[in-house]
Amino acid sequence: MLKRVEKAQQKWGGSHTVIDNWLNERQELIVLYCKIAGFSPYEKKDQSLPEPSQIQAFCQILMDYLSAGHFEVYDDIAKACEKKGLESQQLANTIYPRISDTTDIALDFNDKYAEVDAEDLLVGFDNDLSVMGEALEARFALEDELIDNLYSNHAD
């Protein structure tokens, strides 16, 4: 996931401030995901669950990222797709519902874990985190497809 965001930043960085900020937030989200999942270089020796503060930080940046996408970036992309033609508009109309599916998964994760504390048992956390990771991976691919279509194929 980090390699994907680095490629996205290289490819589209500097083209639009909102997208730059959003990709930076995506990178932060991925780093926090890797930390709570215990991926290298953040692996834990004792196989314990992450600290509640780490889970809460992840949930916060997740909600920030989703909000920026839905209320800033997607609006800009949708407007640009309308201007660029029917093909771009059709692609956006096909991709947005699939992105919404990943939003539902993220909102469910947030509802379940955003207010977690040290006493919570977190039954099913590993599975929920895995599902969240798969949803993020799918979401990033869809978002990148939209951005790539807009900037590569239809740039002014």
GROMACS .gro file of C-alpha atoms in nm:
model
  156
    1MET     CA    1   0.000   0.000   0.000
    2LEU     CA    2   0.285   0.240   0.080
    3LYS     CA    3   0.446   0.177  -0.258
    4ARG     CA    4   0.114   0.257  -0.427
    5VAL     CA    5   0.080   0.591  -0.247
    6GLU     CA    6   0.443   0.679  -0.324
    7LYS     CA    7   0.378   0.611  -0.694
    8ALA     CA    8   0.060   0.818  -0.678
    9GLN     CA    9   0.247   1.107  -0.517
   10GLN     CA   10   0.516   1.089  -0.783
   11LYS     CA   11   0.266   1.067  -1.066
   12TRP     CA   12   0.013   1.331  -0.958
   13GLY     CA   13   0.201   1.530  -0.695
   14GLY     CA   14   0.181   1.902  -0.754
   15SER     CA   15  -0.112   1.876  -0.993
   16HIS     CA   16  -0.374   1.981  -0.738
   17THR     CA   17  -0.328   2.093  -0.375
   18VAL     CA   18  -0.635   1.906  -0.251
   19ILE     CA   19  -0.511   1.581  -0.405
   20ASP     CA   20  -0.160   1.639  -0.267
   21ASN     CA   21  -0.297   1.684   0.084
   22TRP     CA   22  -0.523   1.383   0.043
   23LEU     CA   23  -0.237   1.159  -0.073
   24ASN     CA   24  -0.028   1.274   0.224
   25GLU     CA   25  -0.318   1.183   0.452
   26ARG     CA   26  -0.343   0.846   0.276
   27GLN     CA   27   0.024   0.785   0.351
   28GLU     CA   28  -0.031   0.868   0.717
   29LEU     CA   29  -0.331   0.633   0.724
   30ILE     CA   30  -0.124   0.349   0.578
   31VAL     CA   31   0.157   0.401   0.830
   32LEU     CA   32  -0.092   0.390   1.118
   33TYR     CA   33  -0.254   0.080   0.971
   34CYS     CA   34   0.086  -0.090   0.952
   35LYS     CA   35   0.156   0.006   1.313
   36ILE     CA   36  -0.166  -0.137   1.453
   37ALA     CA   37  -0.137  -0.446   1.231
   38GLY     CA   38   0.218  -0.503   1.353
   39PHE     CA   39   0.370  -0.503   1.004
   40SER     CA   40   0.741  -0.445   0.950
   41PRO     CA   41   0.907  -0.237   1.085
   42TYR     CA   42   0.641  -0.210   1.357
   43GLU     CA   43   0.608  -0.579   1.441
   44LYS     CA   44   0.567  -0.672   1.805
   45LYS     CA   45   0.755  -0.950   1.975
   46ASP     CA   46   0.471  -1.051   2.208
   47GLN     CA   47   0.185  -1.077   1.953
   48SER     CA   48  -0.023  -0.840   2.166
   49LEU     CA   49  -0.301  -0.616   2.045
   50PRO     CA   50  -0.219  -0.252   1.972
   51GLU     CA   51  -0.263   0.013   2.236
   52PRO     CA   52  -0.607   0.175   2.244
   53SER     CA   53  -0.448   0.512   2.163
   54GLN     CA   54  -0.302   0.366   1.842
   55ILE     CA   55  -0.639   0.227   1.738
   56GLN     CA   56  -0.807   0.558   1.816
   57ALA     CA   57  -0.545   0.750   1.615
   58PHE     CA   58  -0.601   0.516   1.321
   59CYS     CA   59  -0.978   0.560   1.342
   60GLN     CA   60  -0.940   0.939   1.351
   61ILE     CA   61  -0.718   0.960   1.045
   62LEU     CA   62  -0.943   0.705   0.871
   63MET     CA   63  -1.244   0.932   0.923
   64ASP     CA   64  -1.043   1.238   0.816
   65TYR     CA   65  -0.933   1.059   0.499
   66LEU     CA   66  -1.285   0.941   0.416
   67SER     CA   67  -1.426   1.288   0.478
   68ALA     CA   68  -1.166   1.458   0.261
   69GLY     CA   69  -1.239   1.211  -0.016
   70HIS     CA   70  -1.615   1.244  -0.006
   71PHE     CA   71  -1.644   1.616   0.063
   72GLU     CA   72  -1.345   1.761  -0.121
   73VAL     CA   73  -1.164   1.536  -0.364
   74TYR     CA   74  -1.456   1.343  -0.516
   75ASP     CA   75  -1.651   1.663  -0.575
   76ASP     CA   76  -1.355   1.813  -0.760
   77ILE     CA   77  -1.306   1.494  -0.961
   78ALA     CA   78  -1.677   1.466  -1.043
   79LYS     CA   79  -1.687   1.825  -1.170
   80ALA     CA   80  -1.374   1.771  -1.376
   81CYS     CA   81  -1.511   1.444  -1.518
   82GLU     CA   82  -1.827   1.625  -1.628
   83LYS     CA   83  -1.613   1.877  -1.815
   84LYS     CA   84  -1.388   1.609  -1.965
   85GLY     CA   85  -1.662   1.413  -2.132
   86LEU     CA   86  -1.898   1.123  -2.118
   87GLU     CA   87  -1.630   0.854  -2.085
   88SER     CA   88  -1.483   1.015  -1.773
   89GLN     CA   89  -1.827   1.073  -1.628
   90GLN     CA   90  -1.927   0.709  -1.687
   91LEU     CA   91  -1.608   0.586  -1.521
   92ALA     CA   92  -1.676   0.803  -1.218
   93ASN     CA   93  -2.035   0.679  -1.202
   94THR     CA   94  -1.909   0.319  -1.210
   95ILE     CA   95  -1.638   0.367  -0.949
   96TYR     CA   96  -1.818   0.578  -0.688
   97PRO     CA   97  -2.057   0.301  -0.576
   98ARG     CA   98  -1.762   0.064  -0.533
   99ILE     CA   99  -1.583   0.325  -0.324
  100SER     CA  100  -1.899   0.363  -0.116
  101ASP     CA  101  -1.884  -0.009  -0.036
  102THR     CA  102  -1.540   0.042   0.118
  103THR     CA  103  -1.671   0.345   0.307
  104ASP     CA  104  -1.932   0.125   0.473
  105ILE     CA  105  -1.661  -0.116   0.591
  106ALA     CA  106  -1.453   0.174   0.725
  107LEU     CA  107  -1.749   0.326   0.907
  108ASP     CA  108  -1.831  -0.010   1.065
  109PHE     CA  109  -1.470  -0.045   1.180
  110ASN     CA  110  -1.472   0.306   1.323
  111ASP     CA  111  -1.803   0.250   1.502
  112LYS     CA  112  -1.666  -0.065   1.660
  113TYR     CA  113  -1.317   0.055   1.761
  114ALA     CA  114  -1.294   0.438   1.776
  115GLU     CA  115  -1.385   0.449   2.146
  116VAL     CA  116  -1.192   0.139   2.252
  117ASP     CA  117  -1.021   0.137   2.591
  118ALA     CA  118  -0.770  -0.087   2.768
  119GLU     CA  119  -1.041  -0.300   2.930
  120ASP     CA  120  -1.204  -0.399   2.601
  121LEU     CA  121  -1.132  -0.756   2.490
  122LEU     CA  122  -1.128  -0.670   2.118
  123VAL     CA  123  -1.268  -1.005   2.010
  124GLY     CA  124  -1.242  -1.026   1.633
  125PHE     CA  125  -1.007  -0.729   1.606
  126ASP     CA  126  -0.750  -0.910   1.392
  127ASN     CA  127  -1.014  -1.025   1.145
  128ASP     CA  128  -1.180  -0.682   1.136
  129LEU     CA  129  -0.841  -0.519   1.078
  130SER     CA  130  -0.769  -0.760   0.794
  131VAL     CA  131  -1.104  -0.680   0.631
  132MET     CA  132  -1.029  -0.309   0.679
  133GLY     CA  133  -0.690  -0.351   0.510
  134GLU     CA  134  -0.846  -0.527   0.211
  135ALA     CA  135  -1.108  -0.253   0.184
  136LEU     CA  136  -0.841   0.018   0.196
  137GLU     CA  137  -0.637  -0.157  -0.073
  138ALA     CA  138  -0.945  -0.179  -0.298
  139ARG     CA  139  -1.041   0.181  -0.224
  140PHE     CA  140  -0.695   0.316  -0.304
  141ALA     CA  141  -0.694   0.129  -0.637
  142LEU     CA  142  -1.034   0.275  -0.729
  143GLU     CA  143  -0.935   0.626  -0.624
  144ASP     CA  144  -0.613   0.599  -0.822
  145GLU     CA  145  -0.809   0.484  -1.126
  146LEU     CA  146  -1.026   0.795  -1.103
  147ILE     CA  147  -0.732   1.029  -1.060
  148ASP     CA  148  -0.532   0.859  -1.335
  149ASN     CA  149  -0.824   0.882  -1.576
  150LEU     CA  150  -0.865   1.248  -1.499
  151TYR     CA  151  -0.501   1.357  -1.512
  152SER     CA  152  -0.342   1.114  -1.757
  153ASN     CA  153  -0.610   1.060  -2.015
  154HIS     CA  154  -0.794   1.389  -2.007
  155ALA     CA  155  -0.551   1.654  -1.889
  156ASP     CA  156  -0.607   1.997  -2.034
   0.00000   0.00000   0.00000
